[in-house]
Coordinates of C-alpha atoms and ligand atoms in Angstrom, one line a residue:
M12 CA 16.7 -9.3 9.8
D13 CA 14.0 -12.1 9.6
Q14 CA 13.5 -13.2 6.0
Q15 CA 9.5 -13.8 5.7
G16 CA 9.1 -13.6 2.2
L17 CA 9.5 -10.0 0.8
D18 CA 13.0 -10.4 -0.1
G19 CA 13.7 -8.1 -2.9
R20 CA 10.5 -6.3 -3.0
I21 CA 10.3 -2.2 -2.9
A22 CA 7.8 -1.1 -0.8
I23 CA 6.3 2.6 -0.3
V24 CA 4.5 3.4 3.3
T25 CA 3.0 7.0 3.1
G26 CA 3.1 8.8 6.3
G27 CA 5.9 6.2 7.4
G28 CA 7.7 7.7 10.3
A29 CA 4.9 7.4 12.9
G30 CA 2.8 5.2 14.3
I31 CA 0.9 2.8 12.4
G32 CA 3.0 3.6 9.3
A33 CA 6.3 3.1 11.5
A34 CA 5.1 -0.2 12.3
S35 CA 4.3 -1.2 9.2
A36 CA 7.7 0.0 7.5
M37 CA 9.4 -1.9 10.3
A38 CA 7.5 -5.3 9.6
L39 CA 7.8 -5.0 5.9
A40 CA 11.5 -4.5 6.3
Q41 CA 12.3 -7.2 8.9
A42 CA 10.4 -9.6 6.3
G43 CA 13.0 -8.4 3.6
A44 CA 11.6 -5.7 1.7
T45 CA 13.4 -2.3 1.0
V46 CA 11.3 0.4 2.2
V47 CA 10.6 4.1 1.1
I48 CA 9.2 5.9 4.1
N49 CA 7.5 8.6 3.1
H50 CA 7.0 11.9 5.2
R51 CA 5.5 15.5 5.0
P52 CA 8.2 17.7 3.7
R53 CA 7.6 20.4 6.4
D54 CA 7.7 19.5 9.8
S55 CA 8.6 17.0 12.4
S56 CA 7.8 14.1 10.4
R57 CA 10.9 14.2 8.3
E58 CA 13.1 13.6 11.6
A59 CA 10.3 11.1 12.6
A60 CA 10.8 9.3 9.2
E61 CA 14.9 9.4 9.3
K62 CA 14.8 7.6 13.0
Q63 CA 12.8 5.4 11.6
V64 CA 15.2 4.8 8.8
A65 CA 17.8 4.4 11.4
A66 CA 15.8 1.8 13.5
I67 CA 15.3 -0.2 10.6
A68 CA 19.3 0.1 9.6
E69 CA 20.1 -1.0 13.2
Q70 CA 18.4 -4.0 12.6
G71 CA 20.1 -4.8 9.3
G72 CA 17.2 -3.5 7.3
S73 CA 16.9 -1.4 4.5
A74 CA 15.0 2.0 4.1
V75 CA 15.2 5.6 2.8
A76 CA 13.2 8.7 3.7
M77 CA 11.4 10.6 0.9
P78 CA 9.4 13.8 1.2
A79 CA 5.9 14.3 -0.5
D80 CA 2.7 16.0 1.0
V81 CA -0.1 12.9 -0.2
S82 CA -2.5 15.7 -1.1
D83 CA -0.4 17.0 -3.7
E84 CA -0.5 15.5 -7.2
A85 CA 3.1 16.8 -8.4
Q86 CA 4.6 15.8 -5.0
I87 CA 3.2 12.3 -5.4
E88 CA 4.3 11.9 -9.0
T89 CA 7.9 13.1 -7.9
L90 CA 7.8 10.5 -5.0
F91 CA 6.9 7.6 -7.6
A92 CA 9.0 8.5 -9.9
Q93 CA 12.0 8.9 -7.6
T94 CA 11.5 5.5 -6.2
I95 CA 11.3 4.0 -9.4
E96 CA 14.2 5.4 -11.0
R97 CA 16.1 4.8 -7.6
F98 CA 15.0 0.9 -6.8
G99 CA 14.1 0.1 -10.5
K100 CA 10.7 -0.6 -9.8
L101 CA 7.8 -1.2 -6.8
D102 CA 5.9 -3.6 -5.2
I103 CA 4.3 -2.8 -2.3
L104 CA 2.0 0.6 -1.6
V105 CA 0.8 1.0 2.2
N106 CA -1.5 3.9 1.6
N107 CA -1.5 5.1 5.6
A108 CA -1.0 8.7 5.7
G109 CA -4.3 10.1 7.6
I110 CA -5.3 12.9 9.8
E111 CA -8.3 13.6 12.3
K112 CA -10.4 17.4 12.5
P113 CA -13.2 16.6 14.9
A114 CA -15.8 19.2 15.2
D115 CA -19.4 19.4 15.9
F116 CA -20.8 19.5 12.4
D117 CA -22.5 22.6 12.4
Q118 CA -19.4 24.2 13.7
M119 CA -17.5 22.3 11.0
T120 CA -15.4 24.6 8.4
L121 CA -15.0 23.5 4.9
A122 CA -11.5 24.0 5.6
D123 CA -11.8 21.0 8.3
W124 CA -13.7 19.0 5.9
N125 CA -11.3 19.5 2.9
A126 CA -8.2 19.1 4.9
V127 CA -9.2 15.5 6.1
M128 CA -10.9 14.6 2.3
D129 CA -7.7 15.8 0.8
V130 CA -5.0 13.2 3.1
N131 CA -7.5 10.7 3.7
L132 CA -9.3 10.2 0.6
T133 CA -7.8 12.3 -2.3
G134 CA -4.1 11.1 -1.1
Q135 CA -5.0 7.7 -1.0
F136 CA -6.6 8.0 -4.7
L137 CA -3.3 10.1 -5.8
C138 CA -1.2 7.3 -4.6
A139 CA -3.0 4.3 -5.8
R140 CA -3.2 5.8 -8.9
A141 CA 0.5 6.2 -9.2
A142 CA 1.2 2.6 -7.8
V143 CA -1.1 0.9 -10.5
R144 CA 0.2 3.0 -13.5
H145 CA 3.3 1.5 -12.4
F146 CA 2.0 -2.0 -12.0
K147 CA 0.3 -2.1 -15.3
T148 CA 3.9 -1.8 -17.0
R149 CA 4.9 -4.9 -15.0
K150 CA 4.1 -8.6 -16.3
P151 CA 3.9 -11.4 -13.6
D152 CA 7.5 -12.7 -13.4
N153 CA 6.8 -15.9 -11.7
G154 CA 4.0 -17.5 -13.9
D155 CA 0.4 -17.2 -12.5
V156 CA 1.3 -17.0 -8.8
R157 CA 1.7 -14.1 -7.7
A158 CA 0.6 -10.3 -7.9
V159 CA 2.5 -7.8 -9.9
G160 CA 1.6 -5.3 -7.5
N161 CA 0.0 -5.0 -4.2
I162 CA -1.7 -2.0 -2.1
V163 CA -2.7 -2.2 1.2
F164 CA -5.0 0.8 2.1
I165 CA -4.9 1.8 5.7
S166 CA -8.8 2.4 6.5
S167 CA -10.6 2.3 9.7
V168 CA -13.4 0.8 11.5
H169 CA -14.7 4.1 10.9
E170 CA -15.6 2.9 7.5
V171 CA -18.5 1.1 8.7
I172 CA -19.2 2.5 12.0
P173 CA -20.3 5.7 12.2
W174 CA -18.8 8.5 14.3
A175 CA -20.4 11.5 15.8
F176 CA -18.3 14.7 15.7
Q177 CA -15.7 13.3 13.3
T178 CA -18.2 13.1 10.3
N179 CA -15.3 14.3 7.9
Y180 CA -13.2 11.6 9.0
A181 CA -15.8 8.7 8.6
A182 CA -16.9 10.2 5.3
S183 CA -13.4 9.8 3.9
K184 CA -13.1 6.4 5.4
G185 CA -16.5 5.0 4.4
G186 CA -15.2 6.6 0.8
V187 CA -11.6 4.5 0.9
M188 CA -13.9 1.3 1.6
L189 CA -15.3 1.7 -1.8
L190 CA -12.3 3.0 -3.5
M191 CA -10.6 0.0 -2.5
K192 CA -13.1 -2.2 -3.6
S193 CA -13.9 -0.9 -6.9
L194 CA -10.1 -0.3 -7.7
A195 CA -9.8 -4.0 -6.8
Q196 CA -12.4 -5.3 -9.0
E197 CA -10.9 -3.3 -11.7
V198 CA -7.2 -4.4 -11.4
A199 CA -7.7 -8.1 -10.3
P200 CA -7.5 -9.1 -14.2
Y201 CA -3.7 -7.1 -14.0
K202 CA -2.8 -9.1 -11.2
I203 CA -2.7 -6.4 -9.1
R204 CA -4.0 -7.0 -5.5
V205 CA -6.0 -4.0 -3.6
N206 CA -6.9 -4.6 -0.1
S207 CA -7.9 -2.6 3.3
I208 CA -6.6 -2.7 6.8
A209 CA -9.4 -1.2 9.4
P210 CA -7.6 -0.6 12.4
G211 CA -9.9 -0.3 15.5
A212 CA -8.4 1.8 18.5
I213 CA -4.2 1.6 18.2
R214 CA -2.2 3.5 20.7
T215 CA -0.8 6.5 18.3
K216 CA -0.6 9.9 18.6
I217 CA -4.1 10.6 16.4
N218 CA -5.9 9.6 19.0
K219 CA -3.7 10.4 22.2
E220 CA -6.6 11.9 23.9
A221 CA -9.0 8.9 24.0
W222 CA -5.9 6.5 26.0
D223 CA -3.7 9.0 27.5
S224 CA -4.7 8.6 31.3
K225 CA -6.1 5.6 33.1
E226 CA -9.7 6.5 33.3
K227 CA -9.9 7.3 29.4
L228 CA -8.1 4.2 28.7
A229 CA -10.8 2.4 30.7
E230 CA -13.7 3.9 28.9
L231 CA -11.8 3.1 25.4
V232 CA -11.5 -0.7 26.3
K233 CA -15.3 -1.1 27.1
L234 CA -15.5 -0.7 23.5
I235 CA -13.0 -3.6 22.6
P236 CA -14.1 -7.2 23.5
Y237 CA -10.6 -8.5 23.4
G238 CA -10.0 -6.2 26.5
R239 CA -7.0 -3.9 25.3
I240 CA -6.1 -1.3 23.2
G241 CA -4.4 -2.2 19.6
E242 CA -0.5 -1.5 19.3
P243 CA 0.9 -0.4 16.1
E244 CA 2.7 -3.6 15.9
D245 CA -0.8 -5.4 15.8
V246 CA -1.4 -3.6 12.7
G247 CA 2.4 -3.8 11.2
R248 CA 2.0 -7.7 11.1
A249 CA -1.3 -7.5 9.2
V250 CA -0.1 -5.5 6.7
R251 CA 3.3 -7.6 6.2
W252 CA 0.7 -10.4 5.7
L253 CA -1.4 -8.7 3.2
A254 CA 1.7 -7.7 1.1
S255 CA 3.1 -11.0 1.0
D256 CA 2.4 -13.7 -1.0
D257 CA 1.1 -15.5 1.6
S258 CA -2.5 -13.8 0.9
D259 CA -1.9 -14.2 -2.6
Y260 CA -5.7 -15.2 -3.2
V261 CA -7.1 -12.4 -1.0
T262 CA -7.9 -9.2 -3.0
G263 CA -11.0 -6.8 -2.5
T264 CA -11.5 -7.2 1.3
T265 CA -11.1 -5.3 4.4
L266 CA -9.3 -7.0 7.4
F267 CA -10.7 -5.5 10.5
V268 CA -7.8 -5.3 13.4
D269 CA -9.7 -4.2 15.9
G270 CA -9.6 -6.5 18.7
G271 CA -13.5 -7.1 18.3
M272 CA -14.8 -3.5 17.9
T273 CA -16.7 -3.9 15.0
L274 CA -18.7 -6.9 16.9
Y275 CA -21.2 -4.1 18.8
P276 CA -19.9 -5.3 22.0
G277 CA -22.8 -3.1 23.6
F278 CA -25.2 -5.9 22.5
R279 CA -23.2 -8.1 24.5
G280 CA -25.7 -9.8 27.0
A281 CA -28.4 -7.0 26.1
G282 CA -30.7 -6.4 22.9
Ligands
NAD311 P1 -0.3 9.2 13.4 O1 -0.8 10.6 13.3 O2 0.9 8.7 14.2 O3 0.5 9.1 11.8 C1 0.1 9.5 10.4 C2 1.1 9.8 9.8 O4 0.6 10.4 8.4 C3 2.1 10.6 10.3 O5 3.4 10.3 10.2 C4 2.1 11.8 9.5 O6 3.0 12.8 9.5 C5 1.3 11.2 8.2 N1 0.6 12.5 7.6 C6 -0.3 13.2 7.7 N2 -0.5 14.3 6.8 C7 0.3 13.8 5.4 C8 0.5 14.2 4.6 N3 -0.7 15.3 3.9 N4 1.2 13.8 3.7 C9 2.0 12.6 4.0 N5 2.2 12.1 5.4 C10 1.2 12.9 6.1 O7 -1.5 8.6 13.4 P2 -1.6 6.9 13.1 O8 -2.6 6.4 14.1 O9 -0.5 6.1 12.7 O10 -2.4 7.0 11.5 C11 -2.2 5.9 10.5 C12 -3.6 5.7 9.5 O11 -4.0 4.7 10.4 C13 -4.3 6.7 9.4 O12 -4.6 6.6 8.3 C14 -5.4 6.8 10.4 O13 -6.7 7.1 9.9 C15 -5.6 5.3 10.6 N6 -6.4 4.6 11.9 C16 -5.7 5.3 12.8 C17 -6.2 4.4 14.0 C18 -5.5 4.6 15.3 O14 -6.6 4.1 16.3 N7 -4.7 5.3 15.6 C19 -7.6 3.7 14.0 C20 -7.9 3.4 12.7 C21 -7.4 3.8 11.5

């Protein structure tokens, strides 16, 4: 494995068996971290997480799979307690798990609204809180030069781009933006770093409908000045950087990994 600065670090990646989470887990492991790949307790995500553990092991890296529904307070407390008990500490949280439940606004059920908020916003709160509780018990172990803990929220370009028919999702990611910034402001004096990555259109199953035919992909790419859909590894590399000491002076910021989607490409040559 490459060693890019995360030797000896312990990381949790929520929803790390698929898509952006899986690529983030791989990138962190390639840099030397031991990764806890969290997965939903009941469904195929357990097998996906175990597959990713095996893929990391094949490359000489270190990972384990651990169940917990991010929206369940007791399960998250257990996930963090078991991680710290097993590995002695936690250094990095990648708050990745997320879902979509699109609907016309007037047809959106309270269950659809709550499901998205529970995972995308409350889940990120519960995991960040568990991480901060642990990080606050740690002392900087290298003078003043590095953080005692690091949280990377996976937000979305929809923390700033409004999204019709996905009002629950956009509201959850807008919430993540100010959760991240307010938390970063609060815990910076403890040398805890908190940032977000806002992916644009990344090729995963969450948005399969937007890229699974040539025609749809061509429509999607019109929104992306850089001219291609993103791959999970594009986000994984950014996660690795934000989780490493190379970004030590970066906190409270959103890094857009979107091929320029937030540059309002419709205005190119117009307006
Ligand atoms: P994905 O559907 O491939 O992965 C989502 C992961 O979250 C899966 O592993 C799933 O099992 C897990 N998950 C869902 N609910 C969970 C729960 N309650 N507890 C634990 N795990 C749970 O999609 P993805 O694109 O990899 O999404 C990852 C994150 O990236 C999400 O937060 C999503 O909003 C965000 N994002 C994705 C894109 C994109 O274009 N793919 C763009 C912007 C933001």
